Amino acid sequence: MAAPITMIKKHEPTKAELQQQKLEDLQSLLAENDEALNQILKIVGELNDMGVLEAANSMLQAKEQIAKIALGQVTREPVTNMINNLMSAAGALTSLDPETTTKLVNSLTSGLDEGNKHLENPKKVGIFDLMKVLQDPDINRAIGFGIYFLKGMGQGLKED
């Protein structure tokens, strides 16, 4: 009978064996993807011919100065005002009902179309024309909306 196994010897590859295995893996990967590598090398060659690689390298060398300039530009008052306004506008837009906003934008488009049609007609609008159009339900609805819009805006502008 054979002697029982009391110790298992695990094979630990040497550093040279690991490097050899990595080289073999890389060689097989290169052989499998030769077309893709050729395309990448063509692209890099074109970028080099155009001077893009040199520009990118220069930007990497000057990254601290570029960051300083960019930070200086972003912290200017007009830029910070713009960022604050965008954030305020985004906050206001999130509080609006999307259906109402869609309806308002569609109404605005229809109004612009009708306004453009009127511009083609050289006839002046007189006082009696204004009195007569107030009876039109569409115009009356728009004027009422405008009046109450202005009232709400005025209430919002009121100082406490």
PDB file of C-alpha atoms in Angstrom:
ATOM      1  CA  MET A   1       0.000   0.000   0.000  1.00  0.00           C
ATOM      2  CA  ALA A   2       0.959   3.561  -0.621  1.00  0.00           C
ATOM      3  CA  ALA A   3       1.728   5.968   2.141  1.00  0.00           C
ATOM      4  CA  PRO A   4      -1.033   8.465   2.966  1.00  0.00           C
ATOM      5  CA  ILE A   5      -0.652  12.024   1.679  1.00  0.00           C
ATOM      6  CA  THR A   6       0.055  14.275   4.593  1.00  0.00           C
ATOM      7  CA  MET A   7       1.179  17.386   2.798  1.00  0.00           C
ATOM      8  CA  ILE A   8      -0.022  19.035  -0.430  1.00  0.00           C
ATOM      9  CA  LYS A   9       2.567  20.975  -2.305  1.00  0.00           C
ATOM     10  CA  LYS A  10       1.113  23.944  -4.161  1.00  0.00           C
ATOM     11  CA  HIS A  11       3.042  25.095  -7.198  1.00  0.00           C
ATOM     12  CA  GLU A  12       3.870  28.795  -6.870  1.00  0.00           C
ATOM     13  CA  PRO A  13       4.935  30.211 -10.243  1.00  0.00           C
ATOM     14  CA  THR A  14       8.112  32.223 -10.261  1.00  0.00           C
ATOM     15  CA  LYS A  15       8.278  35.808 -11.380  1.00  0.00           C
ATOM     16  CA  ALA A  16       9.796  34.755 -14.695  1.00  0.00           C
ATOM     17  CA  GLU A  17       7.019  32.189 -15.246  1.00  0.00           C
ATOM     18  CA  LEU A  18       4.366  34.856 -14.521  1.00  0.00           C
ATOM     19  CA  GLN A  19       5.977  37.229 -16.999  1.00  0.00           C
ATOM     20  CA  GLN A  20       6.168  34.475 -19.606  1.00  0.00           C
ATOM     21  CA  GLN A  21       2.468  33.663 -19.084  1.00  0.00           C
ATOM     22  CA  LYS A  22       1.532  37.343 -19.441  1.00  0.00           C
ATOM     23  CA  LEU A  23       3.559  37.622 -22.656  1.00  0.00           C
ATOM     24  CA  GLU A  24       1.824  34.553 -24.089  1.00  0.00           C
ATOM     25  CA  ASP A  25      -1.606  35.978 -23.144  1.00  0.00           C
ATOM     26  CA  LEU A  26      -0.726  39.300 -24.755  1.00  0.00           C
ATOM     27  CA  GLN A  27       0.576  37.586 -27.883  1.00  0.00           C
ATOM     28  CA  SER A  28      -2.641  35.587 -28.318  1.00  0.00           C
ATOM     29  CA  LEU A  29      -4.724  38.722 -27.676  1.00  0.00           C
ATOM     30  CA  LEU A  30      -2.763  40.601 -30.354  1.00  0.00           C
ATOM     31  CA  ALA A  31      -3.238  37.751 -32.820  1.00  0.00           C
ATOM     32  CA  GLU A  32      -6.996  37.634 -32.172  1.00  0.00           C
ATOM     33  CA  ASN A  33      -7.521  41.404 -32.481  1.00  0.00           C
ATOM     34  CA  ASP A  34      -5.060  42.381 -35.185  1.00  0.00           C
ATOM     35  CA  GLU A  35      -7.660  44.187 -37.328  1.00  0.00           C
ATOM     36  CA  ALA A  36      -8.899  46.293 -34.410  1.00  0.00           C
ATOM     37  CA  LEU A  37      -5.325  47.149 -33.409  1.00  0.00           C
ATOM     38  CA  ASN A  38      -4.512  48.216 -36.980  1.00  0.00           C
ATOM     39  CA  GLN A  39      -7.558  50.532 -36.929  1.00  0.00           C
ATOM     40  CA  ILE A  40      -6.503  52.009 -33.585  1.00  0.00           C
ATOM     41  CA  LEU A  41      -2.988  52.623 -34.876  1.00  0.00           C
ATOM     42  CA  LYS A  42      -4.377  54.318 -38.013  1.00  0.00           C
ATOM     43  CA  ILE A  43      -6.556  56.587 -35.847  1.00  0.00           C
ATOM     44  CA  VAL A  44      -3.630  57.460 -33.585  1.00  0.00           C
ATOM     45  CA  GLY A  45      -1.491  58.157 -36.672  1.00  0.00           C
ATOM     46  CA  GLU A  46      -4.149  60.511 -38.068  1.00  0.00           C
ATOM     47  CA  LEU A  47      -4.456  62.280 -34.712  1.00  0.00           C
ATOM     48  CA  ASN A  48      -0.695  62.688 -34.639  1.00  0.00           C
ATOM     49  CA  ASP A  49      -0.620  64.068 -38.196  1.00  0.00           C
ATOM     50  CA  MET A  50      -3.329  66.610 -37.276  1.00  0.00           C
ATOM     51  CA  GLY A  51      -1.368  67.718 -34.206  1.00  0.00           C
ATOM     52  CA  VAL A  52      -4.059  66.596 -31.763  1.00  0.00           C
ATOM     53  CA  LEU A  53      -1.710  64.374 -29.784  1.00  0.00           C
ATOM     54  CA  GLU A  54       0.802  67.191 -29.410  1.00  0.00           C
ATOM     55  CA  ALA A  55      -1.963  69.547 -28.260  1.00  0.00           C
ATOM     56  CA  ALA A  56      -3.257  66.970 -25.789  1.00  0.00           C
ATOM     57  CA  ASN A  57       0.249  66.400 -24.470  1.00  0.00           C
ATOM     58  CA  SER A  58       0.762  70.154 -24.063  1.00  0.00           C
ATOM     59  CA  MET A  59      -2.548  70.414 -22.221  1.00  0.00           C
ATOM     60  CA  LEU A  60      -1.493  67.624 -19.864  1.00  0.00           C
ATOM     61  CA  GLN A  61       1.797  69.386 -19.213  1.00  0.00           C
ATOM     62  CA  ALA A  62      -0.023  72.658 -18.447  1.00  0.00           C
ATOM     63  CA  LYS A  63      -2.949  71.118 -16.540  1.00  0.00           C
ATOM     64  CA  GLU A  64      -2.403  73.258 -13.428  1.00  0.00           C
ATOM     65  CA  GLN A  65      -2.396  76.511 -15.369  1.00  0.00           C
ATOM     66  CA  ILE A  66      -5.457  75.426 -17.380  1.00  0.00           C
ATOM     67  CA  ALA A  67      -7.306  74.478 -14.201  1.00  0.00           C
ATOM     68  CA  LYS A  68      -6.417  77.846 -12.672  1.00  0.00           C
ATOM     69  CA  ILE A  69      -7.724  79.713 -15.738  1.00  0.00           C
ATOM     70  CA  ALA A  70     -10.908  77.625 -15.915  1.00  0.00           C
ATOM     71  CA  LEU A  71     -11.575  78.140 -12.219  1.00  0.00           C
ATOM     72  CA  GLY A  72     -10.992  81.875 -12.627  1.00  0.00           C
ATOM     73  CA  GLN A  73     -13.500  82.001 -15.476  1.00  0.00           C
ATOM     74  CA  VAL A  74     -16.140  79.960 -13.636  1.00  0.00           C
ATOM     75  CA  THR A  75     -15.937  82.118 -10.510  1.00  0.00           C
ATOM     76  CA  ARG A  76     -16.546  85.379 -12.387  1.00  0.00           C
ATOM     77  CA  GLU A  77     -19.753  87.140 -11.336  1.00  0.00           C
ATOM     78  CA  PRO A  78     -21.583  86.827 -14.701  1.00  0.00           C
ATOM     79  CA  VAL A  79     -20.950  83.077 -14.763  1.00  0.00           C
ATOM     80  CA  THR A  80     -22.053  82.559 -11.156  1.00  0.00           C
ATOM     81  CA  ASN A  81     -25.146  84.691 -11.856  1.00  0.00           C
ATOM     82  CA  MET A  82     -25.926  82.506 -14.866  1.00  0.00           C
ATOM     83  CA  ILE A  83     -25.523  79.325 -12.809  1.00  0.00           C
ATOM     84  CA  ASN A  84     -27.740  80.727 -10.051  1.00  0.00           C
ATOM     85  CA  ASN A  85     -30.371  81.782 -12.606  1.00  0.00           C
ATOM     86  CA  LEU A  86     -30.317  78.354 -14.239  1.00  0.00           C
ATOM     87  CA  MET A  87     -30.759  76.681 -10.865  1.00  0.00           C
ATOM     88  CA  SER A  88     -33.643  79.017  -9.988  1.00  0.00           C
ATOM     89  CA  ALA A  89     -35.285  78.433 -13.372  1.00  0.00           C
ATOM     90  CA  ALA A  90     -34.897  74.679 -12.975  1.00  0.00           C
ATOM     91  CA  GLY A  91     -36.473  74.897  -9.519  1.00  0.00           C
ATOM     92  CA  ALA A  92     -39.371  76.925 -10.899  1.00  0.00           C
ATOM     93  CA  LEU A  93     -39.881  74.501 -13.779  1.00  0.00           C
ATOM     94  CA  THR A  94     -40.052  71.542 -11.408  1.00  0.00           C
ATOM     95  CA  SER A  95     -42.880  73.198  -9.499  1.00  0.00           C
ATOM     96  CA  LEU A  96     -45.007  73.707 -12.645  1.00  0.00           C
ATOM     97  CA  ASP A  97     -47.631  71.217 -13.763  1.00  0.00           C
ATOM     98  CA  PRO A  98     -46.342  69.672 -17.024  1.00  0.00           C
ATOM     99  CA  GLU A  99     -49.823  69.506 -18.569  1.00  0.00           C
ATOM    100  CA  THR A 100     -50.410  73.196 -17.922  1.00  0.00           C
ATOM    101  CA  THR A 101     -46.998  74.074 -19.349  1.00  0.00           C
ATOM    102  CA  THR A 102     -47.683  72.025 -22.488  1.00  0.00           C
ATOM    103  CA  LYS A 103     -51.082  73.651 -22.895  1.00  0.00           C
ATOM    104  CA  LEU A 104     -49.560  77.118 -22.460  1.00  0.00           C
ATOM    105  CA  VAL A 105     -46.781  76.462 -25.004  1.00  0.00           C
ATOM    106  CA  ASN A 106     -49.277  75.066 -27.532  1.00  0.00           C
ATOM    107  CA  SER A 107     -51.503  78.118 -26.988  1.00  0.00           C
ATOM    108  CA  LEU A 108     -48.509  80.385 -27.476  1.00  0.00           C
ATOM    109  CA  THR A 109     -47.742  78.672 -30.790  1.00  0.00           C
ATOM    110  CA  SER A 110     -51.331  79.073 -31.954  1.00  0.00           C
ATOM    111  CA  GLY A 111     -51.248  82.731 -30.904  1.00  0.00           C
ATOM    112  CA  LEU A 112     -48.069  83.339 -32.878  1.00  0.00           C
ATOM    113  CA  ASP A 113     -49.652  81.750 -35.958  1.00  0.00           C
ATOM    114  CA  GLU A 114     -52.739  83.960 -35.666  1.00  0.00           C
ATOM    115  CA  GLY A 115     -50.572  87.034 -35.044  1.00  0.00           C
ATOM    116  CA  ASN A 116     -48.547  86.316 -38.169  1.00  0.00           C
ATOM    117  CA  LYS A 117     -51.774  86.003 -40.183  1.00  0.00           C
ATOM    118  CA  HIS A 118     -52.835  89.452 -38.921  1.00  0.00           C
ATOM    119  CA  LEU A 119     -49.500  90.947 -39.968  1.00  0.00           C
ATOM    120  CA  GLU A 120     -50.297  89.996 -43.556  1.00  0.00           C
ATOM    121  CA  ASN A 121     -53.476  92.123 -43.358  1.00  0.00           C
ATOM    122  CA  PRO A 122     -52.660  95.877 -43.496  1.00  0.00           C
ATOM    123  CA  LYS A 123     -55.994  96.855 -41.856  1.00  0.00           C
ATOM    124  CA  LYS A 124     -55.654  98.923 -38.650  1.00  0.00           C
ATOM    125  CA  VAL A 125     -57.437  97.872 -35.469  1.00  0.00           C
ATOM    126  CA  GLY A 126     -59.761 100.570 -34.149  1.00  0.00           C
ATOM    127  CA  ILE A 127     -61.538 101.131 -30.827  1.00  0.00           C
ATOM    128  CA  PHE A 128     -64.807  99.620 -32.081  1.00  0.00           C
ATOM    129  CA  ASP A 129     -62.884  96.568 -33.348  1.00  0.00           C
ATOM    130  CA  LEU A 130     -61.490  96.100 -29.829  1.00  0.00           C
ATOM    131  CA  MET A 131     -64.952  96.326 -28.279  1.00  0.00           C
ATOM    132  CA  LYS A 132     -66.321  93.848 -30.799  1.00  0.00           C
ATOM    133  CA  VAL A 133     -63.529  91.253 -30.330  1.00  0.00           C
ATOM    134  CA  LEU A 134     -64.110  91.214 -26.562  1.00  0.00           C
ATOM    135  CA  GLN A 135     -67.265  89.236 -27.372  1.00  0.00           C
ATOM    136  CA  ASP A 136     -65.139  86.510 -29.000  1.00  0.00           C
ATOM    137  CA  PRO A 137     -64.786  83.706 -26.384  1.00  0.00           C
ATOM    138  CA  ASP A 138     -61.197  82.900 -27.412  1.00  0.00           C
ATOM    139  CA  ILE A 139     -60.054  86.495 -27.048  1.00  0.00           C
ATOM    140  CA  ASN A 140     -62.020  86.926 -23.822  1.00  0.00           C
ATOM    141  CA  ARG A 141     -60.376  83.766 -22.416  1.00  0.00           C
ATOM    142  CA  ALA A 142     -56.886  85.011 -23.347  1.00  0.00           C
ATOM    143  CA  ILE A 143     -57.504  88.479 -21.895  1.00  0.00           C
ATOM    144  CA  GLY A 144     -58.898  86.972 -18.689  1.00  0.00           C
ATOM    145  CA  PHE A 145     -55.876  84.688 -18.437  1.00  0.00           C
ATOM    146  CA  GLY A 146     -53.557  87.653 -18.950  1.00  0.00           C
ATOM    147  CA  ILE A 147     -55.324  89.779 -16.344  1.00  0.00           C
ATOM    148  CA  TYR A 148     -55.244  87.065 -13.681  1.00  0.00           C
ATOM    149  CA  PHE A 149     -51.692  86.135 -14.636  1.00  0.00           C
ATOM    150  CA  LEU A 150     -50.665  89.740 -14.018  1.00  0.00           C
ATOM    151  CA  LYS A 151     -52.604  89.771 -10.729  1.00  0.00           C
ATOM    152  CA  GLY A 152     -50.797  86.641  -9.505  1.00  0.00           C
ATOM    153  CA  MET A 153     -47.465  88.038 -10.653  1.00  0.00           C
ATOM    154  CA  GLY A 154     -48.154  91.265  -8.787  1.00  0.00           C
ATOM    155  CA  GLN A 155     -49.010  89.337  -5.633  1.00  0.00           C
ATOM    156  CA  GLY A 156     -45.761  87.452  -5.980  1.00  0.00           C
ATOM    157  CA  LEU A 157     -43.845  90.713  -6.362  1.00  0.00           C
ATOM    158  CA  LYS A 158     -45.455  92.293  -3.317  1.00  0.00           C
ATOM    159  CA  GLU A 159     -42.906  92.976  -0.604  1.00  0.00           C
ATOM    160  CA  ASP A 160     -43.711  91.484   2.796  1.00  0.00           C
TER     161      ASP A 160
END
